[in-house]
Amino acid sequence: MPEKIDRSKLYLSTVAADAPETAQDFGLGLEIAEFCTAMNMDEGFATYDPIAREKMRHADRFVLHAPFNELCPSAIDPLVLDIARRRYAQAFQLADGYGIRRMVVHSGYVPLVYFKEYFVERSVEFWRAYLADKPDDFSINIENVLEDEPDMLIDIARGVDDPRFKLCFDIGHANITKNGLDIMEWTQRVVPVLGHAHLHNNYGWPDRHHPLGDGDMDVAAILDLILSGAPEATITIESIEARPSVDWLIDKGYLQ
C-alpha cells in the first residue's frame, strides 16, 4: 500500500467549481485562485472577495495563489519590476487579511527573453528583499510554469536561503515543458527544496488540468516520490474537477 497523504496537508484549488463542497466532504483545505488575475484585487475586488469568502466557509485552512499575469521578479525594465513589487505587496496584504500564511507565486520566467543565470540572480535579489519584512510564519512557494528543467528554480531557492521560501512543483507544467527530461528525474531533483506541489494530469500540450487519472503521467509514482522525499510539503489538487481526483486518491490508497 502507498504512503497515506495527511489530510491536513491536502488542498483543492478553487479553479474547480466543485472544490468547496468536495473539501468540506473530505476535510481538506482550499487553495484560493480567485486572485490569479491581479485586477481582481482592485476594481474586481467587490465581486471576487465575497466569492472567495463564500468558498472559504467550506474549509478551515487555505493557500493563496498570487496573481501572475505579466508579473516578473526579474524584469529588465525597472518600472515593470516596480509593478511586480506592488502586486506582490498587495497579494501579501490580501493573504494577511484572510488569515492565510502560505502563498504560491509563478516564477515569471519566459524562455528566450531572460538568460537563466540572470533570471536566477535577479530572482534571488527580489525574493530576499520581499521576505525581509514578512512574518516568520508566512511562506512563499515559487511555481514552475515555462521552465524546461528544474535546476533554475532550485538555484533560486538555495540562493534565497530562507526556510520560508521553497518550490511549488507543478507536475502538469513540467510534463509539458520537460524537453526530454524524465518527469521522475525532475521530481527527484526538486524534493530537497519542495514546500508545495500542484497535482493534475495531461497528455502534454495543451495544459488541460485534467483529473489525476486522465493523462499520460504516472501520477502515483510521482506522488510516492513527493511523499517520501518531502514529507512536510503540502499538496494542492489543481484539476478542473476536484472530486474525480479525490476519488482517484482514495481508489489508489492514498486517502482513507
mmCIF file of N, CA, C and O in Angstrom, residues 171 183-184 199-202 210-226 237 248-249 254:
data_model
loop_
_atom_site.group_PDB
_atom_site.id
_atom_site.type_symbol
_atom_site.label_atom_id
_atom_site.label_comp_id
_atom_site.label_asym_id
_atom_site.label_seq_id
_atom_site.Cartn_x
_atom_site.Cartn_y
_atom_site.Cartn_z
ATOM 1 N N ILE A 171 3.408 19.466 -11.508
ATOM 2 C CA ILE A 171 3.782 18.328 -12.345
ATOM 3 C C ILE A 171 3.193 18.433 -13.746
ATOM 4 O O ILE A 171 3.797 17.978 -14.717
ATOM 5 N N ILE A 183 10.205 12.888 -16.140
ATOM 6 C CA ILE A 183 9.461 13.568 -15.083
ATOM 7 C C ILE A 183 9.842 13.047 -13.700
ATOM 8 O O ILE A 183 9.823 13.789 -12.713
ATOM 9 N N MET A 184 10.238 11.781 -13.613
ATOM 10 C CA MET A 184 10.661 11.248 -12.325
ATOM 11 C C MET A 184 11.990 11.866 -11.881
ATOM 12 O O MET A 184 12.195 12.152 -10.698
ATOM 13 N N LEU A 199 -0.848 19.096 -8.266
ATOM 14 C CA LEU A 199 -1.064 17.848 -8.971
ATOM 15 C C LEU A 199 -2.252 17.978 -9.923
ATOM 16 O O LEU A 199 -3.347 18.384 -9.517
ATOM 17 N N HIS A 200 -2.017 17.632 -11.172
ATOM 18 C CA HIS A 200 -3.058 17.472 -12.190
ATOM 19 C C HIS A 200 -2.403 16.697 -13.315
ATOM 20 O O HIS A 200 -1.187 16.495 -13.313
ATOM 21 N N ASN A 201 -3.171 16.229 -14.266
ATOM 22 C CA ASN A 201 -2.625 15.391 -15.326
ATOM 23 C C ASN A 201 -2.929 15.994 -16.686
ATOM 24 O O ASN A 201 -3.806 16.863 -16.821
ATOM 25 N N ASN A 202 -2.217 15.544 -17.702
ATOM 26 C CA ASN A 202 -2.454 15.971 -19.072
ATOM 27 C C ASN A 202 -1.768 14.987 -20.015
ATOM 28 O O ASN A 202 -1.116 14.037 -19.575
ATOM 29 N N HIS A 210 -6.307 18.171 -16.244
ATOM 30 C CA HIS A 210 -7.210 17.030 -16.119
ATOM 31 C C HIS A 210 -7.157 16.451 -14.705
ATOM 32 O O HIS A 210 -6.183 16.646 -13.975
ATOM 33 N N PRO A 211 -8.181 15.676 -14.319
ATOM 34 C CA PRO A 211 -8.095 14.908 -13.066
ATOM 35 C C PRO A 211 -6.885 13.978 -13.083
ATOM 36 O O PRO A 211 -6.322 13.668 -14.147
ATOM 37 N N LEU A 212 -6.486 13.519 -11.926
ATOM 38 C CA LEU A 212 -5.226 12.791 -11.774
ATOM 39 C C LEU A 212 -5.151 11.526 -12.612
ATOM 40 O O LEU A 212 -4.066 11.124 -13.027
ATOM 41 N N GLY A 213 -6.275 10.883 -12.865
ATOM 42 C CA GLY A 213 -6.258 9.641 -13.631
ATOM 43 C C GLY A 213 -6.389 9.822 -15.116
ATOM 44 O O GLY A 213 -6.406 8.822 -15.860
ATOM 45 N N ASP A 214 -6.445 11.050 -15.609
ATOM 46 C CA ASP A 214 -6.702 11.323 -17.018
ATOM 47 C C ASP A 214 -5.509 12.036 -17.640
ATOM 48 O O ASP A 214 -5.459 13.260 -17.714
ATOM 49 N N GLY A 215 -4.524 11.248 -18.086
ATOM 50 C CA GLY A 215 -3.327 11.812 -18.694
ATOM 51 C C GLY A 215 -2.271 10.748 -18.880
ATOM 52 O O GLY A 215 -2.492 9.574 -18.570
ATOM 53 N N ASP A 216 -1.097 11.158 -19.364
ATOM 54 C CA ASP A 216 -0.055 10.170 -19.637
ATOM 55 C C ASP A 216 1.033 10.142 -18.569
ATOM 56 O O ASP A 216 2.036 9.450 -18.717
ATOM 57 N N MET A 217 0.846 10.878 -17.469
ATOM 58 C CA MET A 217 1.809 10.808 -16.372
ATOM 59 C C MET A 217 1.444 9.706 -15.393
ATOM 60 O O MET A 217 0.253 9.449 -15.148
ATOM 61 N N ASP A 218 2.460 9.082 -14.832
ATOM 62 C CA ASP A 218 2.261 8.125 -13.747
ATOM 63 C C ASP A 218 2.231 8.931 -12.449
ATOM 64 O O ASP A 218 3.223 9.056 -11.736
ATOM 65 N N VAL A 219 1.057 9.486 -12.151
ATOM 66 C CA VAL A 219 0.934 10.377 -11.000
ATOM 67 C C VAL A 219 1.238 9.639 -9.699
ATOM 68 O O VAL A 219 1.813 10.212 -8.771
ATOM 69 N N ALA A 220 0.891 8.375 -9.634
ATOM 70 C CA ALA A 220 1.161 7.609 -8.411
ATOM 71 C C ALA A 220 2.658 7.543 -8.125
ATOM 72 O O ALA A 220 3.097 7.730 -6.976
ATOM 73 N N ALA A 221 3.462 7.294 -9.156
ATOM 74 C CA ALA A 221 4.910 7.214 -8.958
ATOM 75 C C ALA A 221 5.484 8.565 -8.549
ATOM 76 O O ALA A 221 6.368 8.648 -7.678
ATOM 77 N N ILE A 222 4.985 9.633 -9.160
ATOM 78 C CA ILE A 222 5.434 10.981 -8.798
ATOM 79 C C ILE A 222 5.048 11.294 -7.361
ATOM 80 O O ILE A 222 5.854 11.801 -6.571
ATOM 81 N N LEU A 223 3.809 10.976 -7.020
ATOM 82 C CA LEU A 223 3.323 11.249 -5.669
ATOM 83 C C LEU A 223 4.110 10.470 -4.627
ATOM 84 O O LEU A 223 4.404 10.982 -3.543
ATOM 85 N N ASP A 224 4.458 9.231 -4.936
ATOM 86 C CA ASP A 224 5.254 8.435 -3.996
ATOM 87 C C ASP A 224 6.593 9.117 -3.705
ATOM 88 O O ASP A 224 7.059 9.140 -2.551
ATOM 89 N N LEU A 225 7.226 9.672 -4.743
ATOM 90 C CA LEU A 225 8.492 10.372 -4.544
ATOM 91 C C LEU A 225 8.313 11.622 -3.691
ATOM 92 O O LEU A 225 9.143 11.929 -2.832
ATOM 93 N N ILE A 226 7.236 12.355 -3.928
ATOM 94 C CA ILE A 226 6.975 13.565 -3.150
ATOM 95 C C ILE A 226 6.736 13.213 -1.685
ATOM 96 O O ILE A 226 7.298 13.840 -0.780
ATOM 97 N N ILE A 237 -4.517 19.713 -5.221
ATOM 98 C CA ILE A 237 -5.076 19.133 -6.447
ATOM 99 C C ILE A 237 -5.592 20.299 -7.281
ATOM 100 O O ILE A 237 -6.510 21.005 -6.877
ATOM 101 N N TRP A 248 -9.798 9.324 -7.092
ATOM 102 C CA TRP A 248 -8.610 8.610 -7.564
ATOM 103 C C TRP A 248 -7.663 8.356 -6.407
ATOM 104 O O TRP A 248 -7.114 7.254 -6.273
ATOM 105 N N LEU A 249 -7.435 9.357 -5.561
ATOM 106 C CA LEU A 249 -6.553 9.186 -4.402
ATOM 107 C C LEU A 249 -7.080 8.108 -3.460
ATOM 108 O O LEU A 249 -6.306 7.318 -2.915
ATOM 109 N N TYR A 254 -4.265 6.348 -1.269
ATOM 110 C CA TYR A 254 -3.583 7.486 -0.653
ATOM 111 C C TYR A 254 -4.416 8.170 0.412
ATOM 112 O O TYR A 254 -3.886 8.846 1.294
#
